[in-house]
Each structure stands twice: as structure tokens, then as C-alpha cells.
Coordinates of C-alpha atoms in Angstrom, one line a residue:
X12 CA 17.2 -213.1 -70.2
X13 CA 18.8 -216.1 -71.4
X14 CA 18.5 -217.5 -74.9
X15 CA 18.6 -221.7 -75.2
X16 CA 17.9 -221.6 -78.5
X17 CA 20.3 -224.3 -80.6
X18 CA 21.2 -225.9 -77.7
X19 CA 20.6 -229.9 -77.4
X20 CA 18.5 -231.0 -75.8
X21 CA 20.6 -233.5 -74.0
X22 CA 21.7 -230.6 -71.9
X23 CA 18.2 -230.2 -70.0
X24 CA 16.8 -233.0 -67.6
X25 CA 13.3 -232.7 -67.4
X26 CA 12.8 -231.1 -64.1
X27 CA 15.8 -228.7 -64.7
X28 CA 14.4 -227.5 -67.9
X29 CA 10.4 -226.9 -66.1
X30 CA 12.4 -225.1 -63.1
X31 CA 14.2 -222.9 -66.1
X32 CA 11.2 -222.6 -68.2
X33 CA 9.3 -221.1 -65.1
X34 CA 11.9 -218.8 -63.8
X35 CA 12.2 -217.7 -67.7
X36 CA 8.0 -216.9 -68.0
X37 CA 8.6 -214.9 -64.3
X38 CA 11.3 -213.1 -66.1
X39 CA 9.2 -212.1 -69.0
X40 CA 6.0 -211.5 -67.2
X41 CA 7.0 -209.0 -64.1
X42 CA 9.1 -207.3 -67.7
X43 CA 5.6 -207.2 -69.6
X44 CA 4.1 -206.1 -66.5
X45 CA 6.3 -203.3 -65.9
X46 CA 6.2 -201.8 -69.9
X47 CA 2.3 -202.2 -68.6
X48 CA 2.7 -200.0 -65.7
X49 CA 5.4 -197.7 -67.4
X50 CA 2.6 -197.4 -70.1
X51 CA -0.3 -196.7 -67.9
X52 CA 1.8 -194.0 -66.0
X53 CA 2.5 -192.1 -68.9
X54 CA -1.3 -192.3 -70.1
X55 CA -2.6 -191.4 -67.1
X56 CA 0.3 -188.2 -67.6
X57 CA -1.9 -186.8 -70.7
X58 CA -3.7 -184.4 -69.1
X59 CA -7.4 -184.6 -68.2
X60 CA -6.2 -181.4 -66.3
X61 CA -3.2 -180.7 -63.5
X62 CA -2.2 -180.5 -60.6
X63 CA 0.8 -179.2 -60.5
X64 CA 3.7 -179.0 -57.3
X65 CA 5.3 -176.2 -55.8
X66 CA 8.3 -175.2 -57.9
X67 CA 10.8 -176.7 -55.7
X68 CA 8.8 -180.1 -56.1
X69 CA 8.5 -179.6 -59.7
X70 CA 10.9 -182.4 -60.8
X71 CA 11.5 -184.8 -64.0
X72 CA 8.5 -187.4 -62.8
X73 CA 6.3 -185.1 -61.0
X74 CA 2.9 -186.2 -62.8
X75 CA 0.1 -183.9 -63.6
X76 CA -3.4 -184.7 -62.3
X77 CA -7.0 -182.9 -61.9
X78 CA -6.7 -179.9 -60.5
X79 CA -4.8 -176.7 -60.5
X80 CA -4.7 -173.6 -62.9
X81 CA -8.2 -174.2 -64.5
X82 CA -6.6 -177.1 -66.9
X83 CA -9.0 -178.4 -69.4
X84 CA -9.5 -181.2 -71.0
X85 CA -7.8 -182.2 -74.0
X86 CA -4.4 -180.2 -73.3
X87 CA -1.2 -181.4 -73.7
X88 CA 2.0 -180.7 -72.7
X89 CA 5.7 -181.0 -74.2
X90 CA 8.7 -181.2 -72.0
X91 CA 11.5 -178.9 -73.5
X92 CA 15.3 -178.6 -72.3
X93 CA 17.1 -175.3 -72.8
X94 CA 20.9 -175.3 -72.1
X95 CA 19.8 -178.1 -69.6
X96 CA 17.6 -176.2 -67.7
X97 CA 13.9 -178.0 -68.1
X98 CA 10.2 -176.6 -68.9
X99 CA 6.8 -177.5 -69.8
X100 CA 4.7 -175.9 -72.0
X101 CA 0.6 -176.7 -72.2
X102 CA -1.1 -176.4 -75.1
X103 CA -4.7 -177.5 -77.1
X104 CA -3.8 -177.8 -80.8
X105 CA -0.3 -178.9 -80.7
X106 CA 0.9 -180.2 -84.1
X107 CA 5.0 -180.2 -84.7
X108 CA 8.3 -178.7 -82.6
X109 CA 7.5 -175.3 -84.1
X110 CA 3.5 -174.9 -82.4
X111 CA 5.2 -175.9 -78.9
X112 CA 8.2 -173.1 -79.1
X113 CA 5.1 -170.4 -80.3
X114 CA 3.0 -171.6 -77.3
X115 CA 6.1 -171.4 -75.1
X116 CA 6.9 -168.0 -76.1
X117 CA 10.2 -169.6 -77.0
X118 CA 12.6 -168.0 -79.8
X119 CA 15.8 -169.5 -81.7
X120 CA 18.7 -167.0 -82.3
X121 CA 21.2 -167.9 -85.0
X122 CA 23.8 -170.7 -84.0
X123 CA 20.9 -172.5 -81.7
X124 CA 20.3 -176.7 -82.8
X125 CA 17.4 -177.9 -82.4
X126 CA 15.8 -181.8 -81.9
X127 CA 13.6 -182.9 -83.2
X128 CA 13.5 -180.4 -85.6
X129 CA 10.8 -177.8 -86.2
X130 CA 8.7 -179.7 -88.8
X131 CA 9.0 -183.1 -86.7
X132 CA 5.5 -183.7 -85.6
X133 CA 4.6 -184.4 -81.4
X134 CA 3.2 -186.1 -78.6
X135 CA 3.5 -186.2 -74.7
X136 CA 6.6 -188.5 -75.2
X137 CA 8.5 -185.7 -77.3
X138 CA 11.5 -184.1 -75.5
X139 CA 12.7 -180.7 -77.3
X140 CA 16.1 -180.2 -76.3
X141 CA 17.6 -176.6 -77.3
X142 CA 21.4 -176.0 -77.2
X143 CA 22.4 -172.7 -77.2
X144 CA 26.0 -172.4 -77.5
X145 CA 26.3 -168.8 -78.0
X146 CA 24.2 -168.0 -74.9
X147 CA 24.9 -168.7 -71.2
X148 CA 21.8 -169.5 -68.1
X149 CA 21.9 -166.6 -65.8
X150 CA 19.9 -167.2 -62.9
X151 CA 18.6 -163.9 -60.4
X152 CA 16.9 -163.8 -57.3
X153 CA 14.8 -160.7 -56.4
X154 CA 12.4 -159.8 -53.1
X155 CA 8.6 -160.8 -53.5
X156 CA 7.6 -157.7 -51.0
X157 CA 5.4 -159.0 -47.9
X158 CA 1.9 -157.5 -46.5
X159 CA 1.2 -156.5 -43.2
X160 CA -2.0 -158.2 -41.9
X161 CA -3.8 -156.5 -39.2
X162 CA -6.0 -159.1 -37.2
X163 CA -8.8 -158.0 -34.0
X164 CA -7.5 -159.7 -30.7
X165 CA -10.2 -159.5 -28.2
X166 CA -8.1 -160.6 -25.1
X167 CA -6.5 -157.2 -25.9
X168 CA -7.9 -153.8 -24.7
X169 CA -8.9 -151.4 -27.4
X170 CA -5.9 -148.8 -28.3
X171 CA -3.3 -151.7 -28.0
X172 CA -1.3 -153.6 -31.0
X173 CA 1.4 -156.1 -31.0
X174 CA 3.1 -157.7 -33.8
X175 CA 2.7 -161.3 -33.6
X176 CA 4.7 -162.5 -36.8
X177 CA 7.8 -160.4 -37.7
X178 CA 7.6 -160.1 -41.9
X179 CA 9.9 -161.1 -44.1
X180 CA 10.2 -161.1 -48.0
X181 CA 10.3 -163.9 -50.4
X182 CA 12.1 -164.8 -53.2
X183 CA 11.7 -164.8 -56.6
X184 CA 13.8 -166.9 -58.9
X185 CA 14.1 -166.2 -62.9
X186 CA 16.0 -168.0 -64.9
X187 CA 17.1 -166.7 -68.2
X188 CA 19.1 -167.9 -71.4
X189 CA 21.2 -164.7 -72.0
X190 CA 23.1 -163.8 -75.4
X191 CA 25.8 -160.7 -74.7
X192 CA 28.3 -158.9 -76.8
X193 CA 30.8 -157.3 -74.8
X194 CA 28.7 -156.3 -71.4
X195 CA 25.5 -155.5 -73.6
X196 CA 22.6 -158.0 -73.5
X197 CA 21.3 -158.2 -76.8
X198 CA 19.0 -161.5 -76.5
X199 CA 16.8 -162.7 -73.2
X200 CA 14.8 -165.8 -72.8
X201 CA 13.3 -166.3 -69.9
X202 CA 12.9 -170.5 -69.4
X203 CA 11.5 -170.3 -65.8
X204 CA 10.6 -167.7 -62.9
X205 CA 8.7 -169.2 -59.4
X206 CA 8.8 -168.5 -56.3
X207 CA 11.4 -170.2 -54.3
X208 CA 10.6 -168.4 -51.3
X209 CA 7.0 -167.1 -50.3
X210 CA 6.9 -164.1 -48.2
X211 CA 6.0 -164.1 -44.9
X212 CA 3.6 -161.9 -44.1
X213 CA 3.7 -159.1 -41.2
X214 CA 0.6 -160.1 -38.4
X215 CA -0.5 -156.8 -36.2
X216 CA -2.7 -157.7 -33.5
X217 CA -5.0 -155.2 -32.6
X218 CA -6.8 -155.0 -29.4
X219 CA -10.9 -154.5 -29.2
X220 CA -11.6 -155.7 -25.5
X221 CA -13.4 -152.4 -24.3
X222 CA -12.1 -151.0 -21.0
X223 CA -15.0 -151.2 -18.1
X224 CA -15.7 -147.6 -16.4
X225 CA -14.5 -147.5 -12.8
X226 CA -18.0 -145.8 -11.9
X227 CA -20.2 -148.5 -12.7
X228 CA -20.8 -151.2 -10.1
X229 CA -18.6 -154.4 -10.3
X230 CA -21.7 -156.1 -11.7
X231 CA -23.0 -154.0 -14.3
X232 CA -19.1 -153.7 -15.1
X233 CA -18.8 -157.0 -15.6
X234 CA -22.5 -157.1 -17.6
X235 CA -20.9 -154.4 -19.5
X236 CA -17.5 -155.5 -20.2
X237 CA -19.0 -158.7 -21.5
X238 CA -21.7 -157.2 -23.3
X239 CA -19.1 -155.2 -25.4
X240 CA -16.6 -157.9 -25.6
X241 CA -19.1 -160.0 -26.8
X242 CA -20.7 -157.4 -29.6
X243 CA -16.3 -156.6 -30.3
X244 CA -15.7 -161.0 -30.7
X245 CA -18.7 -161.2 -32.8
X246 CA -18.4 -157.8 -35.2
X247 CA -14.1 -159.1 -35.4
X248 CA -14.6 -163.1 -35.6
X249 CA -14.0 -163.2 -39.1
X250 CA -11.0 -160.4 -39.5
X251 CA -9.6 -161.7 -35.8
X252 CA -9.2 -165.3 -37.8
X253 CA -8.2 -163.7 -41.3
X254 CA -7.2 -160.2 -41.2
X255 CA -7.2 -157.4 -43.4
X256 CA -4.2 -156.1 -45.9
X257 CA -3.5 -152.9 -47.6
X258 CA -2.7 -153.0 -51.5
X259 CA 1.2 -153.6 -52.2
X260 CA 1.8 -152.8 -55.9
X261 CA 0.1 -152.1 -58.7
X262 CA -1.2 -155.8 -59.4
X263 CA -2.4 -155.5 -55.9
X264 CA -4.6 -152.7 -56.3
X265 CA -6.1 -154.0 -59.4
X266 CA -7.3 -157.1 -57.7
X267 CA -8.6 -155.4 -55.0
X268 CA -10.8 -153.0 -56.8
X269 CA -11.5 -155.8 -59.3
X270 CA -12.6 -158.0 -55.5
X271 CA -14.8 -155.1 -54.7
X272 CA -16.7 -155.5 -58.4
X273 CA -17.3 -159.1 -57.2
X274 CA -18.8 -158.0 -54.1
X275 CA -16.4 -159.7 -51.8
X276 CA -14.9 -158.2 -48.5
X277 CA -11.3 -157.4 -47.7
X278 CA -10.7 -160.8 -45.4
X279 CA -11.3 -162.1 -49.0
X280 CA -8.8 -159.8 -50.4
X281 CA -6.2 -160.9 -47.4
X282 CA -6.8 -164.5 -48.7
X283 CA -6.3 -163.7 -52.3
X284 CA -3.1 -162.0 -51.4
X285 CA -1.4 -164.9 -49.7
X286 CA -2.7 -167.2 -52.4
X287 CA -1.4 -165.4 -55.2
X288 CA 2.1 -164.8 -53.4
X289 CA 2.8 -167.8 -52.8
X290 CA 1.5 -169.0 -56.3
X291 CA 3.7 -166.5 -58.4
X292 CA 4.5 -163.5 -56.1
X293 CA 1.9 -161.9 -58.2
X294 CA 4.6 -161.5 -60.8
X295 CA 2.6 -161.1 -64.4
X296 CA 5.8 -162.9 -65.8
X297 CA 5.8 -165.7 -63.4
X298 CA 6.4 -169.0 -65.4
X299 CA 6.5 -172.1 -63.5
X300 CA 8.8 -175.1 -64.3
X301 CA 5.1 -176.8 -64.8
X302 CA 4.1 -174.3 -67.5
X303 CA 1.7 -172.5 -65.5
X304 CA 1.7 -168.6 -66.1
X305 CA 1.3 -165.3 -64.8
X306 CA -0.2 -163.8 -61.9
X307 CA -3.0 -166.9 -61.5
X308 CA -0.6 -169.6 -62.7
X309 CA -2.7 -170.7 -65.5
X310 CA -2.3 -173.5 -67.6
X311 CA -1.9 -172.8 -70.4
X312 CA -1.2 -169.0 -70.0
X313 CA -2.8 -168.4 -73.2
X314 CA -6.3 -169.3 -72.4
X315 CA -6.4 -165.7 -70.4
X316 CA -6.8 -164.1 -73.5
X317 CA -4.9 -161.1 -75.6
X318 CA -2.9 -159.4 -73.8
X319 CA -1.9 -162.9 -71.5
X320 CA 1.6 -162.1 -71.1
X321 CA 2.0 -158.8 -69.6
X322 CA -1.3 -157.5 -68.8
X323 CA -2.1 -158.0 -65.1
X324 CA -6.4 -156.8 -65.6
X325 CA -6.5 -159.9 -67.6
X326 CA -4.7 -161.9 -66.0
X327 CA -6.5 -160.8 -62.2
X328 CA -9.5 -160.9 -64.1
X329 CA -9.2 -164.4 -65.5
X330 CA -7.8 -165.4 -62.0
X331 CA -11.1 -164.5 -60.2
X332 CA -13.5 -165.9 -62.5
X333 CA -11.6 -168.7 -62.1
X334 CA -11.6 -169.1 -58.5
X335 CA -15.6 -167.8 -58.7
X336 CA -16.1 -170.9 -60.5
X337 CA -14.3 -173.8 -58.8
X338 CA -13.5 -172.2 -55.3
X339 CA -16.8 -169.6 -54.6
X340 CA -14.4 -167.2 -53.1
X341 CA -10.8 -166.4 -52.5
X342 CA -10.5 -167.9 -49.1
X343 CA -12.0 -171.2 -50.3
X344 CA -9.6 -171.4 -52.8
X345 CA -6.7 -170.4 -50.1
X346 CA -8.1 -173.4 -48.0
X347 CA -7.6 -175.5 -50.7
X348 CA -4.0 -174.5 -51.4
X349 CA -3.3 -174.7 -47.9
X350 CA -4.6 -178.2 -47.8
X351 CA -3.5 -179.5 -50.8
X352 CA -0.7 -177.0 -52.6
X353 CA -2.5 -176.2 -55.4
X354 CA -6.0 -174.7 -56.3

């Protein structure tokens, strides 16, 4: 903006100098409106609670709002940048550098340089970057398995299948910062791990339309052939919409026993599945570039409890009182995902 300060006033006619003194209060107010806006985004950033994108939307500006992985009020969250590669990590009491890397589950080896450094006090403006010369980003995709989801097709006669949708696996994404000497790895930090692609699940059809007996008359064939496809669509109009799943993995057969303790059915299970696939490929590791953890992506991790981090009964178990809670039941929470991307 330009500065007329010490300039004589013989310079200005009047109605050049009104012109330039309301371009110059233009200037200044969309500027003081804009620091306004800027400053209301990044309050309205501090977390009430989340909702957090899909990892491939989770970008530098993506903001957080009510919502996903059972955020509470009162959390915070600290951007950090390893070697480049960005993180967040949520938190309740967070008081200097040093807090955020212990909530992170974020360790220094010797020859790292940190800023701000680990006493320096934080906010939801504070930016950790980490250089790591010594250590190099490795990056690994591996195969989030797919179910097979068997669905009740009344237009199909009983003792016939057909698979509808062909199933693929996803894929899982981790990346790590990686210390080696020689070929050995002898330090592993693992800054992120989401799903990049979620699987696509494997749809049987199976038939339930009961084949009318050649000896009956045409009309009590017909009676009977609607009678039982009517008893077949209504027993099979919940499994014919959602299907039913076998276990796949451990995790998998912890939730489902854990689902059973709940008292809900397996279309509930099905639902839970897909949710939790595409959520974190029911990986207990699985870290978001949001900062949501583990199995149920919560946020933070830590609020599962002891044993947060690796255990997948607490994690399941935290999971489903969770979506008990906010959702009712795993399909309501799947709707929601479905509708919205998060839940």
C-alpha cells in the first residue's frame, strides 16, 4: 500500500486526494478483513471434534470439523513434518514439542534437529518440523485382503449362485523414516499408514426362489410358488440387501465374536467389515495423515486405553462402543460413511 507520508501537500488536489484516500481505506479494509477471515478459519480449526477426509483428501488445509473418530472436546492437534512427509497428532493436555512427539509415538535418533525445540511451548499454529539426515522415507504398499459377501436373490431358483462383483484387494500404504547400516535396519518410524485403496469386496448371489412341483395344478402352483417366494423375500430381505461375510483374519474374528456379545446379527458384521476396511483395512497400526489410529481410526489413539497401539480387543472393543453410542449399530454407522466419508 502506498505511503504519502512527507509529501506536500501541493501534490494532491482535493478530489484526487478523496479518490486516493478511498481506494487506500478499500485497501486496508478487504486486508483487515481477510486477517479476519484467516483468523476465524484457523479458530474454527481447534477442534470441538473432527471430521476428518479420506487419506487421499487429507491435505495441508483440509479442516477438522464435528464428527469422526469419537473426537472430544477440548483436543488439539499439532501439525508435525518428518523428512517432509506431514502428520497430525491429537492430543488433550498438550504442553511443549516434547508432549506432542510422546503422543505421536514419535522418537529422535542421534543426528535428528529439531524446531521448535523440545522445551518450546505449543498451540494449533505450531509446526514441528523433524530433519532426519541420517534416515531416508521408504514408502510400501501391501494387499488389504477382500471378503466374499453372500447375498439371497429371490429372482433365482434355490441351488443356484452367481458372482455379481468380481473381488479385488486394496491397498495399504505405510510410510516409514528408515535408519540402515549396511542392508540391516536398525531404526523404524512409521509417520503414516492408510488405505489408499479399499478392497472391493467379492458379491455371491444366491438363489431362494423355490421350484413349483410339476404335479400340482397351474393354480395352486402358482399359489405355491408365490407363497414360498414370498416367505423366501421376506425371511432374506435384509441379507438379500446386505449380505453376510465370513471372518478374514484375526482382527476379524475378534469383532465378530465381540458383535455377537452385543447381540447384533451377521448383516451387522458385513457392515462393520466394509466400514472398518475402508477406514484402516483393519490394520491395528493404521495411522492416518489426520492422526486417527488403529483399527477404529480414533482420535486420539490414546483414549482406547493401555494396550492402544497394538492390541486389536481394545481397539474393536473401543470401536463398538463407539459406534453403539453415536451410530446404534454398525450398519448405521456404514450409512453414514457412505453418505458422508466419515463416521
Amino acid at each position: 500500500m502506498a505511503n504519502h507520508r512527507g509529501q506536500k501537500g501541493t501534490f494532491f488536489k482535493p478530489k484526487i486526494f478523496v479518490i486516493a484516500l478511498a481506494v487506500a481505506a478499500s485497501v486496508c479494509l478487504l486486508g483487515w478483513a481477510g486477517f479476519a477471515m484467516d483468523r476465524t478459519y484457523s479458530k474454527n480449526k481447534s477442534l470441538s471434534s473432527a471430521f476428518i477426509p479420506a487419506p487421499s483428501q487429507a491435505e495441508e488445509g483440509s479442516f477438522i470439523t464435528e464428527g469422526a473418530g469419537g473426537v472430544d472436546p477440548g483436543i488439539s492437534y499439532i501439525k508435525v513434518v518428518i523428512n517432509g512427509q506431514s502428520r497430525f497428532v491429537f492430543g488433550m493436555h498438550f504442553t511443549d514439542v516434547k508432549s506432542v512427539l510422546q503422543e505421536g509415538n514419535i522418537t529422535l535418533e542421534q543426528g535428528d534437529s529439531i524446531s521448535p525445540s523440545l522445551s518450546s511451548p505449543v498451540n494449533e499454529n505450531t509446526v514441528i518440523t523433524i530433519e532426519s539426515p541420517n534416515s531416508q522415507i521408504s514408502t510400501q504398499d501391501t494387499p488389504i485382503a477382500y471378503n466374499v459377501i453372500t447375498k439371497n436373490d429371490p429372482s433365482m431358483q434355490v441351488g443356484t449362485e452367481k458372482v455379481s462383483v468380481q473381488g479385488k484387494d486394496g491397498v495399504m500404504q505405510t510410510t516409514k523414516l528408515v535408519r540402515r547400516t549396511g542392508s540391516k535396519v536398525t531404526f523404524s518410524n512409521t509417520i503414516v499408514s492408510f488405505v489408499k485403496t479399499a478392497p472391493t469386496n467379492e458379491v455371491i448371489l444366491i438363489g431362494t426362489q423355490a421350484v413349483a412341483s410339476q404335479s400340482s395344478s397351474p393354480a395352486s402352483s402358482a399359489s405355491s410358488s408365490s407363497s414360498s417366494q414370498a416367505s423366501s423375500s421376506s425371511s432374506s430381505s435384509s441379507s438379500s440387501s446386505i449380505g453376510t461375510t465370513q471372518a478374514v483374519g484375526s482382527p476379524q474374528k475378534i469383532a465378530q465374536q465381540m458383535l455377537e456379545e452385543h447381540g447384533w446379527g451377521a448383516e451387522q458384521f458385513t457392515c462393520l467389515v466394509e466400514l472398518w476396511q475402508k477406514e484402516s483395512g483393519w490394520s491395528v497400526t493404521a495411522e492416518n495423515p489426520s492422526g486417527a489410529y488403529g483399527i477404529p481410526q480414533a482420535l486420539p489413539g490414546s483414549k482406547m486405553g493401555p494396550g492402544w497401539q497394538t492390541s486389536a480387543t481394545v481397539q474393536i472393543s473401543w470401536g463398538l462402543e463407539y459406534i453403539a453410542t453415536r451410530y446404534g449399530t454398525p450398519c448405521g454407522a456404514w450409512a453414514h460413511e457412505v453418505a458422508d466419508n466419515w463416521y
